[in-house]
Amino acid sequence: MSQEPLAALMANKAKAVQAIVEEMTSLEDAFHYFLNLTQKQGGRHVAAAGFNSKEFESLRSLCQHESLNLLPPPLRGHAGKIHTAITPVEWGLANTGTLVLNSASEDVRLATMLADTHVALLPVSKIVPDVESIEKDLDDILKTEPATYLAFITGPSRTADIERVLAIGVHGPQALHILIMENDAE
Amino acid sequence: MIKTAQNIKSYKKQLKEALQDKFLGTALNNFNKAYRENRPGVYEGIEFEAIKRDIAQDKDAAIPRLLELFEEFKSHAEEAGVTIHLAKDAHEANQIIARIARDNAVKHIIKSKSMTAEETYLNDHLEKKGFMVTETDLGEWIIQLRHEGPSHMVMPAIHLSRYQVGDLFEKVTHQDLDAEDIDKLVKVARKELRPVFLKADMGISGANFAIADSGSLGLVTNEGNMRLVTTLPRVHVALVGLDKLLPDLKSALKILKLLPRNATGQAITSYVTWIKGANECRNAPQEKKEMHIVFLDNGRLELSKDRVFAEALRCIRCGACANVCPIYSKVGGHKYGHVYIGAIGLILTLFYHGKENDRAIVKNCLNCQACKAVCAVDIDLPFLIKKTLGAVMDEDGRKPIKNQLLSKVMPHRRLFHFLLRQAHLAQKPLARKGPMIRHLPHFFEKQHGFRSLPVIAAKPFRDRWLNMDTGVKSPAYAVSFFAGCAVDFIYPEQAEAMIKLIKTWSVKVMFPESQSCCGLPALMAAEEETAAKLAWQNYEAFQNTASDYILTICASCASHIKHYYPKVASQAGISKTDMAIFVEKVIDFSSFMVNVLNVSAEAFTTGDKKVAYHAPCHLCRGLAVTEEPRKLIEIAGLTYVPSADEEVCCGFGGSYSVDFPEISAEILGQKLDNVIQSNADILVTDCPGCVLQLRGGMHKRDSAMEVKHISEVLSEQLKKC
């Protein structure tokens, strides 16, 4: 089944809630995008969580090359420093433009919560129509994991607490970039 | 802190002050309007009615077994390393949380938004015990700094302007701020609170769902503060009302479909977080979070056993009942609730914060049904508000004069009607010859002068009926007419017009003379015994007439009969089926004309008059009749011109307009402004109560616009044979 219409819906819905959506063909491209973005914003310290050691190492050498500091895990010691963070996500829910992340790892949580900008890698194959499509998977996680922190993230953090005027970027990330990864990109 | 009026006199003083707050009035009015206008778009492709009933069923199944669900939750959560507590009341919950803080050597506490913590006044308790507590939700932080309670369940600081927030933040930061720029104000909170997050030892959150079969919590948020509150500190305490317990994830996901849409008009909030067990936490001993969940009873278990009020436990705290309430939009949440505000607040206050705090506010309801229509869990809020009013009066053990009179007079039709006839004589000197009372008697205070009042008719409909020619050869339909007090005694001409009109379509009309008041005014005053007696009397009155329909020209009577009579049938030994047959026959005028008689344009002359329409609450929401009156206006050769907010209440609400004249006047004023802007020649509606309010308001403004019952304009448009 073609994922194209789902990916398009996912992108539209996410853009409607102020996320930035791009398509990437390789992990390396995604890392470059991430580092360029950080440099454009004048950031210096970046964080990555949820990657295997090979991926993490390749990002680290790219960072060195660009004179950016990839904060070493655990991130708790650098909580005040994270400018940009990159993480993979488990699923995308197309009908609301929502990312689903299993954030049981503290580093995944700190990276996605404390960064000014969060860059999320979403494999196109992991885009599903709606939350009901993964209800069984979520239920299994909640029932079988000894502890879990499942996050649905839809756009950057926001508030309308002052005069109901929408303002983006309160306590969570001020920008959310979703990089939709082609199937063989992993 | 929260100072809710404990009696009606001081309440009215507070209301007066609130009505003078121009920023509040404009802000909440815009909010109310924007919310209603955005709603259809927000719900596109979502079957609101079906899902809300589904959720209500789930909730109704969960409510009687809250303790069972609690035990199930507890076993799973404990297995996952969480300590579970059950607090019987607010004080115990606060003590438990303070003890957890002390046992873990906590100094700084950060909080994310929790109405349940507002309910228990948790901050006050923790501060008294010497802990530093910081609210981190932007709105909650603002009201904490101002030492106020929330004025809305979802947007706690909606009563404040950017300038008020700017002034406050200048004091906090000791810097000059450009209050015009809301983005910058928001960034102040980000900057000021980030270090507080990082140094806090304990985080306190609420929860939207407690899922029994996995022992996990679900939290629905936007700002990202809750995620930090539950992640950064080494201790996490969640304070959760027992009513948040659900059997499984499936039922939570159903609620998630409506909660953000109803609350903030979002398909989903920025963050929805599912937390189970003691998660990894590198600054805690053994790198595991010290996690506690405190479930709060505070009257919920008792409420869950109440046949009538258990329904209130369905509430998911979306705040929509305030968003659409015409009264909330005039006076704001600090004057429309205690801790919980809006329609649900008027109910829950009695159970969670006592009758003293509910005594005055619970009277402030128009019964316009707007809250009921938007409720995501199908709570019959206006009905429960009246039930709550009754419960408060019972607890107080004394009844206002209005109630004493109602219960003495209304069940005795002859006495009641005799008094109404006397009223005509009594007001003669005040009325001179016109249809309006020229001067209000001096015992009315000046705030009642916002509209002119009609005189009681010299000859009520029931007397005129005796001389009416109602003969019809080979009738197409036989209908019994239910007049209602306003038509019978104030506007008999509306009934005459209607009868003359339908005769043209060979409808035989009968008028059972022993019919009385429908009972709605008694129910509004929480005189349930009287309301029930009137229901039984009217049921009896219509038993001997063989009619196809029971026709009304009063939307309030029709809606009340249809919804309330079945509730009290069994007490009088009337079978469910018999009552169902009776109420099924009740039909409003417009539906009868359009759907039964199928009247067509040929019967009417064409005119060039433009007609604005006011939709009575009890017609458009009470009976869900919306298209027929507008169609009928067009069929009758008139031009219907839409005006803004047609389905918003006119502010009448029966005796509401006498009890709260200033609010009624505000709501009416806005309604009339909208109608006048439509450039219509006539304002038409189909409820005599609305006619009274609207015509009185137009008269007071010396406006040339006529206000008519739809039966009157139709009869004028009928072609002369």
Coordinates of N, CA and C in Angstrom, one line a residue, chain B residues 366 450-451 648-653 656-657 660 663-665 667-668 693:
Chain B
L366 N -30.0 30.8 33.4 CA -31.2 31.2 32.5 C -31.9 30.0 32.0
F450 N -35.2 48.1 32.3 CA -34.5 47.9 31.1 C -35.5 47.5 29.9
R451 N -36.6 47.1 30.3 CA -37.6 46.8 29.2 C -39.0 47.2 29.8
V648 N -28.6 32.6 20.3 CA -28.3 33.0 21.7 C -29.5 33.5 22.5
C649 N -29.6 33.1 23.7 CA -30.7 33.5 24.6 C -31.0 35.0 24.5
C650 N -32.3 35.4 24.7 CA -32.6 36.8 24.8 C -32.5 37.4 26.2
G651 N -32.2 36.5 27.1 CA -32.0 37.0 28.5 C -33.2 37.0 29.4
F652 N -34.3 36.4 28.8 CA -35.6 36.4 29.6 C -35.5 35.3 30.7
G653 N -35.6 34.1 30.3 CA -35.4 33.0 31.4 C -36.5 33.1 32.4
Y656 N -35.9 34.7 35.8 CA -34.5 35.1 35.8 C -34.4 36.6 35.6
S657 N -35.2 37.1 34.6 CA -35.0 38.5 34.3 C -35.5 39.5 35.4
F660 N -32.3 38.7 38.2 CA -31.0 39.3 37.8 C -31.2 40.3 36.6
I663 N -28.1 41.6 34.4 CA -27.5 40.6 33.4 C -28.5 40.4 32.3
S664 N -29.7 40.2 32.6 CA -30.8 40.1 31.6 C -30.7 41.3 30.6
A665 N -30.6 42.5 31.2 CA -30.5 43.7 30.3 C -29.3 43.6 29.4
I667 N -27.7 41.0 28.2 CA -27.9 40.0 27.2 C -28.9 40.5 26.2
L668 N -30.0 41.1 26.7 CA -31.0 41.6 25.8 C -30.5 42.7 24.9
Q693 N -39.8 39.8 26.4 CA -38.5 40.4 26.6 C -38.1 41.3 25.4

